[in-house]
Coordinates of C-alpha atoms and ligand atoms in Angstrom, one line a residue:
Chain A
M235 CA -15.5 15.5 15.3
S236 CA -12.7 15.7 12.5
A237 CA -11.6 12.4 11.3
E238 CA -7.9 13.9 12.5
L239 CA -6.2 11.2 14.5
A240 CA -6.1 10.5 18.6
M241 CA -2.6 9.6 20.2
P242 CA -3.1 6.0 21.5
A243 CA -3.1 5.2 25.2
A244 CA -0.8 2.4 24.8
E245 CA 1.5 3.1 27.5
E246 CA -0.3 1.6 30.3
K247 CA -0.5 -1.5 28.5
K248 CA 3.2 -2.2 27.6
E249 CA 1.8 -3.6 24.1
F250 CA 4.3 -0.6 22.7
W251 CA 3.8 -2.0 19.5
R252 CA 0.1 -1.4 19.9
W253 CA -1.9 1.6 17.3
Q254 CA -5.0 3.3 17.8
E255 CA -7.9 1.3 16.6
N256 CA -10.3 4.1 14.8
T257 CA -14.4 4.2 14.2
W258 CA -15.6 7.6 13.0
I259 CA -19.1 9.0 11.1
E260 CA -19.3 12.3 9.8
E261 CA -22.5 14.0 12.6
G262 CA -23.2 16.3 10.1
M263 CA -24.5 13.6 7.7
D264 CA -27.4 11.6 7.8
W265 CA -26.9 8.4 5.8
R266 CA -30.7 7.7 5.3
D267 CA -30.6 10.9 3.0
A268 CA -28.2 8.9 0.7
K269 CA -28.9 7.8 -2.6
V270 CA -26.2 5.6 -3.4
I271 CA -24.4 3.8 -0.7
T272 CA -21.4 1.6 -1.4
C273 CA -18.3 0.2 1.4
G274 CA -15.1 -0.6 0.9
I275 CA -13.5 -3.2 3.1
D276 CA -9.6 -3.6 2.9
V277 CA -7.5 -6.4 4.9
G278 CA -4.7 -5.8 5.1
S279 CA -2.2 -8.1 6.4
V280 CA -1.6 -5.8 9.5
S281 CA -4.6 -4.0 9.7
S282 CA -7.8 -4.3 8.2
Q283 CA -10.5 -0.9 7.3
A284 CA -14.4 -0.9 6.1
V285 CA -15.5 2.6 5.1
I286 CA -18.7 3.6 4.1
V287 CA -19.2 6.5 1.4
C288 CA -22.6 8.0 0.9
D289 CA -23.4 9.7 -2.6
G290 CA -19.3 9.5 -3.2
V291 CA -19.1 11.3 0.0
L292 CA -16.9 10.1 2.7
Y293 CA -19.3 9.1 5.5
G294 CA -17.1 7.3 8.1
Y295 CA -15.1 4.5 8.7
N296 CA -13.7 1.3 11.2
S297 CA -9.8 0.7 11.2
M298 CA -8.5 -1.8 13.3
R299 CA -6.3 -4.7 13.4
T300 CA -6.2 -7.8 10.9
G301 CA -7.5 -11.2 13.0
N302 CA -6.6 -14.4 12.5
N303 CA -8.7 -14.8 9.2
S304 CA -10.1 -12.7 6.1
P305 CA -13.2 -13.2 6.4
D306 CA -13.6 -12.3 9.9
S307 CA -11.4 -9.5 9.9
A308 CA -13.8 -7.8 6.9
T309 CA -16.6 -8.8 9.2
N310 CA -15.4 -7.5 12.6
A311 CA -14.3 -3.8 11.0
L312 CA -17.4 -3.7 9.3
K313 CA -19.5 -4.0 12.1
G314 CA -17.6 -1.7 13.6
I315 CA -19.0 0.8 11.7
L316 CA -22.7 -0.4 11.2
D317 CA -22.9 0.2 14.8
K318 CA -21.9 3.1 14.8
S319 CA -24.0 4.9 13.0
G320 CA -27.4 2.6 12.8
M321 CA -26.8 1.2 9.6
K322 CA -27.5 -2.7 8.4
L323 CA -25.0 -3.8 5.6
E324 CA -28.4 -4.8 3.8
D325 CA -28.6 -1.2 3.5
I326 CA -26.0 -1.2 1.6
H327 CA -26.1 -1.1 -1.9
Y328 CA -22.0 -2.5 -3.1
V329 CA -19.7 -3.9 -1.4
V330 CA -15.9 -3.8 -3.0
G331 CA -12.9 -6.0 -1.2
T332 CA -9.7 -4.7 -1.5
G333 CA -6.0 -5.8 -0.1
Y334 CA -4.1 -9.1 0.4
G335 CA -7.3 -10.7 1.6
R336 CA -10.2 -9.1 -1.1
V337 CA -11.1 -12.3 -2.0
N338 CA -11.9 -13.2 0.7
V339 CA -14.5 -10.8 1.8
P340 CA -18.0 -12.6 2.2
F341 CA -20.2 -10.0 1.0
A342 CA -18.2 -8.2 -1.2
H343 CA -19.4 -8.0 -4.4
K344 CA -16.1 -7.0 -6.1
A345 CA -12.5 -7.5 -5.6
V346 CA -9.7 -4.5 -6.6
T347 CA -5.8 -4.7 -6.3
E348 CA -4.9 -2.3 -2.8
I349 CA -3.1 -0.7 -5.6
A350 CA -5.6 0.7 -7.7
C351 CA -7.4 1.2 -4.3
H352 CA -4.7 3.4 -3.2
A353 CA -5.0 5.6 -5.8
R354 CA -8.1 6.4 -6.2
G355 CA -8.2 7.1 -2.1
A356 CA -5.3 9.0 -2.3
N357 CA -6.9 11.1 -5.7
Y358 CA -10.4 12.0 -3.3
M359 CA -8.4 12.7 0.3
G360 CA -5.2 14.8 -1.5
G361 CA -6.8 16.1 -4.1
S362 CA -6.8 15.7 -8.4
K363 CA -3.7 17.4 -7.6
V364 CA -1.8 13.8 -6.6
R365 CA -0.1 12.0 -8.8
T366 CA 2.6 9.9 -6.9
I367 CA 1.5 8.0 -4.1
L368 CA 4.0 5.8 -1.6
D369 CA 1.4 3.0 -0.2
M370 CA 3.3 2.1 3.6
G371 CA 1.7 -1.0 4.4
G372 CA 1.6 -3.4 7.1
Q373 CA 3.9 -5.7 5.1
D374 CA 4.5 -4.2 1.6
C375 CA 5.0 -0.8 -0.1
K376 CA 4.2 0.4 -3.3
A377 CA 5.0 3.5 -5.7
I378 CA 2.5 4.8 -8.0
H379 CA 1.5 7.0 -9.8
C380 CA -2.0 7.8 -11.1
D381 CA -3.8 10.6 -13.4
E382 CA -6.3 13.4 -12.4
R383 CA -8.8 11.1 -11.8
G384 CA -7.2 9.0 -9.4
K385 CA -6.1 6.0 -12.2
V386 CA -3.4 3.9 -12.1
T387 CA -0.6 5.2 -14.8
N388 CA 2.5 3.5 -13.4
F389 CA 2.9 0.6 -10.5
L390 CA 6.1 -1.0 -8.3
M391 CA 5.4 -3.4 -5.2
N392 CA 8.1 -5.0 -3.2
D393 CA 6.8 -7.1 -0.6
K394 CA 10.0 -9.4 -0.4
C395 CA 11.0 -7.7 3.4
A396 CA 8.7 -5.7 5.9
A397 CA 11.7 -3.0 6.4
G398 CA 10.3 0.3 5.5
T399 CA 6.9 -1.5 6.7
G400 CA 4.5 -0.5 9.4
R401 CA 4.9 -4.1 10.8
G402 CA 8.8 -3.1 10.8
M403 CA 7.6 0.1 12.8
E404 CA 5.6 -2.1 15.1
V405 CA 8.9 -4.3 15.7
I406 CA 10.8 -1.0 16.5
A407 CA 8.4 0.3 19.0
D408 CA 8.4 -2.9 21.0
L409 CA 12.2 -3.5 20.8
M410 CA 12.7 0.1 22.2
Q411 CA 10.0 0.0 24.4
I412 CA 8.4 2.7 22.9
P413 CA 4.8 3.4 22.1
I414 CA 4.5 3.7 18.3
A415 CA 3.4 6.7 17.9
N416 CA 5.5 8.3 19.8
L417 CA 8.6 7.0 17.2
G418 CA 8.3 9.7 15.0
P419 CA 8.2 12.8 16.9
R420 CA 10.9 10.6 19.9
S421 CA 13.7 10.4 16.6
F422 CA 13.8 14.0 16.3
D423 CA 14.8 14.5 20.0
V424 CA 19.0 14.0 19.0
E425 CA 21.6 16.3 19.0
T426 CA 22.8 14.6 16.0
E427 CA 21.1 12.8 13.2
P428 CA 22.9 9.3 13.1
E429 CA 23.7 7.5 10.3
A430 CA 20.6 5.1 9.2
V431 CA 20.9 1.4 10.0
S432 CA 22.6 -0.2 7.4
S433 CA 20.4 -3.0 7.6
I434 CA 17.9 -3.0 5.2
C435 CA 16.2 -6.2 6.3
V436 CA 13.8 -6.4 9.4
V437 CA 15.3 -9.2 11.4
F438 CA 18.7 -7.8 11.0
A439 CA 17.5 -4.3 12.2
K440 CA 17.1 -5.4 15.4
S441 CA 20.1 -6.8 16.0
E442 CA 21.9 -3.6 14.8
A443 CA 19.8 -1.9 16.7
L444 CA 20.5 -4.1 20.2
G445 CA 23.8 -3.5 18.8
L446 CA 23.9 -0.3 18.9
L447 CA 22.3 0.6 21.9
K448 CA 25.1 -1.2 23.7
A449 CA 27.7 0.7 21.5
G450 CA 26.0 3.9 23.7
Y451 CA 23.8 5.2 21.4
T452 CA 20.6 6.7 22.8
K453 CA 16.8 5.3 22.4
N454 CA 16.2 8.4 19.9
M455 CA 19.4 7.8 17.8
V456 CA 18.6 4.4 17.2
I457 CA 15.0 5.4 16.5
A458 CA 16.1 8.5 14.7
A459 CA 18.5 5.8 12.7
Y460 CA 15.5 3.2 11.8
C461 CA 13.8 5.9 10.3
Q462 CA 16.2 7.0 7.8
A463 CA 16.7 3.6 7.5
M464 CA 13.1 3.2 6.1
A465 CA 12.9 6.0 4.7
E466 CA 16.4 5.3 2.7
R467 CA 14.9 2.6 1.7
V468 CA 11.5 3.9 0.0
V469 CA 12.6 6.8 -1.7
S470 CA 15.3 4.1 -3.6
L471 CA 11.8 2.4 -4.5
L472 CA 10.1 5.1 -5.6
E473 CA 12.9 6.7 -7.5
R474 CA 12.6 3.5 -10.2
I475 CA 9.6 5.3 -11.0
G476 CA 9.9 8.3 -10.5
V477 CA 8.7 11.1 -8.5
E478 CA 6.2 13.6 -9.5
E479 CA 4.4 16.5 -7.8
G480 CA 1.6 15.7 -6.0
F481 CA 3.0 13.2 -3.7
F482 CA 1.2 11.8 -1.5
I483 CA 1.7 9.3 1.8
T484 CA -1.0 6.3 2.4
G485 CA -0.8 3.6 4.9
G486 CA 0.3 3.6 8.8
I487 CA 3.5 5.0 8.8
A488 CA 2.7 8.7 7.1
K489 CA 1.3 8.7 10.9
N490 CA 5.1 8.6 11.6
P491 CA 6.2 12.3 10.9
G492 CA 9.9 10.2 11.4
V493 CA 9.8 8.7 8.7
V494 CA 7.8 11.2 6.8
K495 CA 10.5 14.4 7.3
R496 CA 12.8 12.4 6.1
I497 CA 10.9 11.0 3.5
E498 CA 10.8 14.4 2.2
R499 CA 14.0 15.5 2.8
L500 CA 15.6 13.2 0.7
L501 CA 13.1 13.9 -2.3
G502 CA 13.7 17.8 -1.3
I503 CA 10.0 17.2 -1.4
Q504 CA 6.4 18.0 1.0
A505 CA 4.3 15.1 0.6
V506 CA 0.4 16.8 0.4
E507 CA -1.2 17.0 3.4
T508 CA -5.2 15.5 4.6
K509 CA -7.0 15.6 7.5
I510 CA -8.4 12.4 7.0
D511 CA -6.8 9.0 8.2
S512 CA -4.2 8.1 6.2
Q513 CA -4.7 4.2 6.8
I514 CA -8.1 4.1 5.3
A515 CA -7.6 5.3 1.7
G516 CA -7.8 1.7 0.2
A517 CA -10.5 1.6 1.8
L518 CA -11.7 4.3 1.1
G519 CA -10.9 3.9 -2.6
A520 CA -12.5 0.8 -2.9
A521 CA -15.5 2.4 -1.8
L522 CA -14.9 4.9 -4.8
F523 CA -14.8 2.3 -6.9
G524 CA -18.3 0.9 -6.0
Y525 CA -19.6 4.3 -6.3
T526 CA -18.5 4.5 -9.8
L527 CA -19.9 1.2 -10.6
M528 CA -23.8 2.0 -9.3
Q529 CA -23.2 5.0 -11.4
K530 CA -22.6 2.9 -15.0
Q531 CA -24.5 0.7 -13.4
A532 CA -27.6 3.9 -13.5
A533 CA -26.3 4.8 -16.6
K534 CA -26.9 1.3 -18.4
G535 CA -30.6 1.4 -17.1
Chain B
M212 CA -0.2 1.5 -17.6
I213 CA 3.6 0.7 -16.2
A214 CA 3.5 -2.2 -14.4
N215 CA 6.5 -3.5 -12.4
Y216 CA 6.9 -6.8 -11.3
G217 CA 10.3 -7.7 -8.9
Y218 CA 11.7 -6.4 -6.3
K219 CA 15.3 -5.3 -5.4
D220 CA 18.0 -6.5 -2.5
G221 CA 21.3 -6.5 -1.5
S222 CA 22.3 -7.9 -4.9
G223 CA 20.6 -5.8 -6.9
E224 CA 17.6 -4.1 -8.8
Y225 CA 15.4 -7.0 -10.3
Y226 CA 11.8 -6.2 -11.9
I227 CA 10.1 -7.0 -15.2
S228 CA 8.3 -4.0 -16.5
I229 CA 5.2 -4.2 -18.8
D230 CA 3.5 -1.6 -20.8
T231 CA -0.2 -3.2 -20.1
D232 CA -1.4 -0.8 -22.9
N233 CA -0.2 -2.5 -25.4
C234 CA -1.4 -6.5 -24.5
I235 CA -5.4 -4.5 -24.4
D236 CA -4.9 -5.1 -28.3
C237 CA -1.6 -7.1 -28.4
A238 CA -0.3 -7.6 -32.0
A239 CA 2.0 -10.2 -31.2
G240 CA -0.9 -12.5 -30.1
R241 CA 0.1 -12.7 -26.7
A242 CA 3.5 -14.3 -27.5
C243 CA 4.5 -13.9 -24.1
L244 CA 2.2 -16.7 -22.8
T245 CA 4.4 -19.2 -24.9
A246 CA 8.3 -17.4 -25.3
C247 CA 9.2 -17.5 -21.5
P248 CA 10.5 -21.0 -21.0
K249 CA 9.2 -20.5 -17.3
E250 CA 6.0 -19.6 -18.0
M251 CA 6.2 -16.5 -15.8
F252 CA 3.4 -14.7 -17.5
E253 CA -0.3 -14.7 -17.5
I254 CA -3.2 -12.9 -18.8
I255 CA -5.2 -11.1 -16.1
T256 CA -8.7 -8.6 -16.7
D257 CA -7.2 -5.8 -14.5
D258 CA -9.0 -3.4 -12.0
Y259 CA -9.7 -1.2 -14.9
D260 CA -11.4 -4.7 -16.9
D261 CA -8.8 -4.3 -19.4
E262 CA -6.8 -8.3 -20.7
V263 CA -3.3 -7.7 -20.5
A264 CA -0.2 -9.3 -19.1
C265 CA 1.3 -9.9 -15.7
V266 CA 4.0 -11.3 -14.0
K267 CA 2.7 -14.8 -11.9
K268 CA 2.8 -13.5 -8.4
N269 CA 4.5 -17.0 -6.9
F270 CA 7.7 -15.1 -9.5
T271 CA 7.8 -11.8 -8.3
R272 CA 10.4 -12.4 -5.3
T273 CA 12.8 -14.6 -7.2
L274 CA 13.5 -13.3 -10.5
A275 CA 16.5 -13.1 -10.5
F276 CA 17.0 -16.5 -10.2
D277 CA 13.8 -17.8 -12.0
C278 CA 15.6 -15.9 -15.3
A279 CA 18.8 -16.7 -15.0
D280 CA 19.1 -19.2 -17.6
C281 CA 18.2 -17.5 -19.8
K282 CA 20.8 -14.3 -19.0
P283 CA 24.4 -16.6 -18.4
A284 CA 26.7 -14.9 -17.0
G285 CA 29.1 -14.4 -20.1
G286 CA 26.2 -12.3 -21.4
Y287 CA 23.2 -12.5 -24.2
T288 CA 21.7 -10.5 -26.3
T289 CA 18.0 -11.2 -26.2
L290 CA 15.7 -12.6 -24.5
P291 CA 12.9 -14.9 -25.3
C292 CA 10.3 -12.9 -23.8
I293 CA 11.2 -9.6 -25.3
S294 CA 12.1 -10.7 -28.3
A295 CA 8.1 -12.7 -28.5
C296 CA 6.6 -9.1 -27.7
T297 CA 6.9 -7.7 -30.9
P298 CA 4.7 -4.6 -29.2
G299 CA 8.0 -3.6 -26.8
A300 CA 5.8 -3.9 -23.8
I301 CA 8.6 -6.0 -22.1
K302 CA 11.7 -4.4 -20.5
H303 CA 13.9 -5.8 -17.9
S304 CA 15.6 -3.8 -15.3
W305 CA 18.9 -5.6 -15.0
Ligands
SF4_753 S1 3.5 -9.1 -23.4 FE1 3.7 -8.1 -25.4 S2 2.7 -10.5 -26.0 FE2 2.6 -10.1 -23.9 S3 0.4 -10.1 -24.3 FE3 1.7 -7.8 -24.1 S4 1.9 -6.7 -25.8 FE4 1.2 -9.3 -26.2
SF4_754 S1 14.4 -13.8 -19.0 FE1 13.7 -16.2 -19.8 S2 12.8 -17.1 -17.9 FE2 13.1 -14.8 -17.7 S3 10.8 -13.9 -18.3 FE3 12.2 -13.7 -19.8 S4 11.8 -15.4 -21.3 FE4 11.2 -16.0 -19.2

C-alpha cells in the first residue's frame, strides 16, 4: 500500500468539513531491523500527526484531528501508529514535538518549531531541489525558504486570520454542504471563472458567500471564488519573501487542487509533487530532526 | 536566516525582519533588547541552537499599533531599534 490519499466518506455523516484521518505503514519495512527509530509529533490547531522514521527513512504515520488538549492529542496520534505497527513507546529512541502544542508533548525529548520541521519534511518529500515552501496549516500560513539540506534561510508566518487556512476551507465545506475533499474538483466545474471573494477574513467571506448564492451563483462558482481568494491571499504572503524554483506546498490544503492549481497559475510555477501525505510534513521533519540529533550524539560517543 | 514577524491586513503590511546571522556574534551587545521602548525583542535559542533575537509573540499581530509612537504621522528619520542594531539586522516593512 502506498502513502497516497484516499477520498473520505464524509457525505453520509453529514460532517462536510471532516477530512480523512489516516494511518499508514510501509509494509515492506520491518522496524525491528532499524538501528535508530525516531518519532515526530506535530500537534497543530486542527490536526495532529505522529510519524515514525527508521534509520532516517519514513516508516509510518498517523494523522488525526486534534482533540481537546495537546497531551491527549499527541498520545492518541502516537497510539494509532504504535497499534498498527506493534511497536511500543520504549522501542523509539528519540521523540521530537512540533506544532503549536509542541511543548506539551509529554514523551518528547525536544521541541522544534513547525517552521524548521516543515522545511525539513518538505526537503525529504520533495527532494533537495525544494527551496520555497508554503505551509497551509489549520489556522496559519507560513512561507519558508530553505537550502538544499532543508535548513530554513527565510520565513514568514501569518497567524492573524484563518482565511487561507484549513479551518477556512472547513467552514466553506460546511456552508456549501459539500464534502471537503470534493471542493477542489468542483471549483473547476464552472463555465467561467468567477472573481475571488473580496474579503480576506473567513467570517466575512462566509457572509459574502451566502450573498453570492442569493445573487444566483452556483455552489461551484462560490467555491471557485473562495479558492481563488485563498490562492491570492497566500500568493501575496509568498511574494513578500519571493518564490524560488523548487516550490513545495505542505499542510492539508495541499490536497485541494482548487487552491493549488490557482496558486500555480498566479505564480506561473508548478509545485513539486509528492505521493506522501502533505499533512505529515511537520511531524516527518520533527522525526528527521530526531534522527540527526541521534547521529550527532553517536558521533560524539 | 531572515525571520519575518508581523502580518498583512486591509490597511497594509507590517513586518519586522531580523537577519539572525548577525545575532549569533552580535557586535552591538544585544542593544535591541534595551533600545525598544516596548521591549519587543528577546533572545531565543533557535532550532539550530543559535542564540538570536526575535520579536516577542504577543506583539506579532499588533505591530502597526505597537510601533506607532516611534513612527509619528508627520514622519521620522530613524527608529530606536534600527539605530541600536549597528550590524543592521533589523528592518521594518512600513
Ligand atoms: S537584532 Fe541586532 S542588536 Fe539585536 S541581537 Fe541581533 S544583531 Fe544584535
Ligand atoms: S519602532 Fe519602536 S516600538 Fe517598534 S520595534 Fe522599533 S523601537 Fe520598538
